[in-house]
C-alpha positions as a Python dict, from the first residue, in 0.01 Angstrom:
ca = {
    (1, 'X'): (0, 0, 0),
    (2, 'X'): (117, 356, -27),
    (3, 'X'): (432, 465, -213),
    (4, 'X'): (634, 543, 102),
    (5, 'X'): (574, 195, 244),
    (6, 'X'): (675, 34, -86),
    (7, 'X'): (1009, 212, -63),
    (8, 'X'): (1053, 144, 308),
    (9, 'X'): (1010, -239, 299),
    (10, 'X'): (1291, -306, 48),
    (11, 'X'): (1517, -64, 235),
    (12, 'X'): (1461, -248, 564),
    (13, 'X'): (1517, -587, 400),
    (14, 'X'): (1838, -467, 235),
    (15, 'X'): (1970, -320, 560),
    (16, 'X'): (1883, -641, 747),
    (17, 'X'): (2061, -858, 492),
    (18, 'X'): (2361, -623, 500),
    (19, 'X'): (2374, -648, 880),
    (20, 'X'): (2369, -1030, 866),
    (21, 'X'): (2648, -1033, 609),
    (22, 'X'): (2851, -789, 821),
    (23, 'X'): (2815, -1013, 1127),
    (24, 'X'): (2917, -1317, 922),
    (25, 'X'): (3239, -1150, 812),
    (26, 'X'): (3357, -1151, 1174),
    (27, 'X'): (3347, -1531, 1197),
    (28, 'X'): (3666, -1723, 1125),
    (29, 'X'): (3565, -2040, 937),
    (30, 'X'): (3896, -2207, 1030),
    (31, 'X'): (3862, -2177, 1407),
    (32, 'X'): (3716, -2444, 1628),
    (33, 'X'): (3483, -2371, 1913),
    (34, 'X'): (3674, -2323, 2234),
    (35, 'X'): (3413, -2539, 2403),
    (36, 'X'): (3581, -2844, 2247),
    (37, 'X'): (3892, -2800, 2466),
    (38, 'X'): (3837, -2951, 2810),
    (39, 'X'): (3596, -3217, 2687),
    (40, 'X'): (3676, -3577, 2759),
    (41, 'X'): (3736, -3857, 2512),
    (42, 'X'): (3400, -4025, 2444),
    (43, 'X'): (3358, -4385, 2555),
    (44, 'X'): (3380, -4582, 2235),
    (45, 'X'): (3476, -4925, 2108),
    (46, 'X'): (3610, -4973, 1757),
    (47, 'X'): (3764, -5243, 1548),
    (48, 'X'): (4139, -5210, 1509),
    (49, 'X'): (4188, -5126, 1144),
    (50, 'X'): (4505, -5334, 1142),
    (51, 'X'): (4327, -5648, 1255),
    (52, 'X'): (4408, -5651, 1625),
    (53, 'X'): (4162, -5683, 1908),
    (54, 'X'): (3884, -5424, 1929),
    (55, 'X'): (4001, -5100, 2088),
    (56, 'X'): (3811, -4921, 2362),
    (57, 'X'): (3892, -4553, 2404),
    (58, 'X'): (3934, -4609, 2780),
    (59, 'X'): (4243, -4819, 2695),
    (60, 'X'): (4408, -4512, 2541),
    (61, 'X'): (4406, -4330, 2875),
    (62, 'X'): (4687, -4346, 3127),
    (63, 'X'): (4945, -4124, 2960),
    (64, 'X'): (4914, -3816, 2737),
    (65, 'X'): (4853, -3913, 2376),
    (66, 'X'): (4777, -3770, 2033),
    (67, 'X'): (4480, -3879, 1823),
    (68, 'X'): (4513, -3809, 1452),
    (69, 'X'): (4198, -3818, 1238),
    (70, 'X'): (4287, -3920, 883),
    (71, 'X'): (4166, -4093, 569),
    (72, 'X'): (4340, -4245, 269),
    (73, 'X'): (4131, -4030, 32),
    (74, 'X'): (4244, -3706, 202),
    (75, 'X'): (4528, -3524, 18),
    (76, 'X'): (4616, -3314, 324),
    (77, 'X'): (4643, -3630, 535),
    (78, 'X'): (4891, -3767, 286),
    (79, 'X'): (5090, -3443, 297),
    (80, 'X'): (5117, -3442, 678),
    (81, 'X'): (5189, -3816, 707),
    (82, 'X'): (5572, -3787, 711),
    (83, 'X'): (5549, -3550, 1008),
    (84, 'X'): (5345, -3802, 1202),
    (85, 'X'): (5636, -4045, 1196),
    (86, 'X'): (5848, -3784, 1373),
    (87, 'X'): (5571, -3707, 1621),
    (88, 'X'): (5525, -4077, 1701),
    (89, 'X'): (5879, -4093, 1841),
    (90, 'X'): (5793, -3820, 2095),
    (91, 'X'): (5441, -3907, 2213),
    (92, 'X'): (5199, -4201, 2183),
    (93, 'X'): (5015, -4156, 1855),
    (94, 'X'): (4684, -4319, 1769),
    (95, 'X'): (4494, -4295, 1443),
    (96, 'X'): (4124, -4255, 1381),
    (97, 'X'): (4047, -4363, 1026),
    (98, 'X'): (3755, -4143, 925),
    (99, 'X'): (3490, -4248, 671),
    (100, 'X'): (3728, -4464, 476),
    (101, 'X'): (3733, -4810, 325),
    (102, 'X'): (3942, -5044, 538),
    (103, 'X'): (4132, -5194, 245),
    (104, 'X'): (4226, -4852, 107),
    (105, 'X'): (4341, -4735, 451),
    (106, 'X'): (4551, -5046, 514),
    (107, 'X'): (4708, -5016, 167),
    (108, 'X'): (4796, -4652, 236),
    (109, 'X'): (4961, -4740, 568),
    (110, 'X'): (5157, -5021, 400),
    (111, 'X'): (5276, -4781, 130),
    (112, 'X'): (5351, -4476, 345),
    (113, 'X'): (5442, -4642, 676),
    (114, 'X'): (5240, -4676, 991),
    (115, 'X'): (5327, -4428, 1266),
    (116, 'X'): (5030, -4529, 1486),
    (117, 'X'): (5025, -4756, 1790),
    (118, 'X'): (4673, -4853, 1688),
    (119, 'X'): (4415, -4731, 1440),
    (120, 'X'): (4050, -4700, 1533),
    (121, 'X'): (3814, -4764, 1242),
    (122, 'X'): (3532, -4511, 1210),
    (123, 'X'): (3371, -4595, 874),
    (124, 'X'): (3050, -4405, 940),
    (125, 'X'): (3211, -4108, 1120),
    (126, 'X'): (3014, -4142, 1446),
    (127, 'X'): (3317, -4122, 1678),
    (128, 'X'): (3452, -3828, 1481),
    (129, 'X'): (3117, -3655, 1519),
    (130, 'X'): (3128, -3707, 1895),
    (131, 'X'): (3479, -3560, 1903),
    (132, 'X'): (3367, -3254, 1709),
    (133, 'X'): (3572, -3325, 1398),
    (134, 'X'): (3526, -3062, 1128),
    (135, 'X'): (3718, -3249, 858),
    (136, 'X'): (4039, -3432, 788),
    (137, 'X'): (4310, -3418, 892),
    (138, 'X'): (4262, -3316, 1253),
    (139, 'X'): (4494, -3386, 1541),
    (140, 'X'): (4399, -3377, 1908),
    (141, 'X'): (4624, -3385, 2214),
    (142, 'X'): (4472, -3556, 2517),
    (143, 'X'): (4591, -3557, 2878),
    (144, 'X'): (4642, -3893, 3045),
    (145, 'X'): (4292, -3880, 3192),
    (146, 'X'): (4137, -3837, 2846),
    (147, 'X'): (4075, -3461, 2870),
    (148, 'X'): (4117, -3281, 2540),
    (149, 'X'): (4393, -3022, 2568),
    (150, 'X'): (4410, -2892, 2209),
}
């Protein structure tokens, strides 16, 4: 390999890496894909974390509602919990307990208060994955027909 080519290859690789880094700087890691809005609530059946009858997501439809994704191990969920009590007086509020132990979640709700009409248990995170959850806490507002608004 001649000397000019030896200088050219590292230069091209460095410029390529720099271009990729530059493109990555334009991405906001805190924004969700806009494609999520407009999707419908997935058909799903879950145990009620509080011991009631199993809950089917179709039963949540009929009026606009809020679905809050939370976990007892999540410090941000604990911080926002008092606000959920206020929200629950304005709109139907349902919980989705994400990748949590049932006993720990029930103990947290007993300690902090339960603002939810019902709590869907999602111990393995499959429903959250179908919703497009990035982490906890997340809160979604659904229209009465189950279409995700925000």
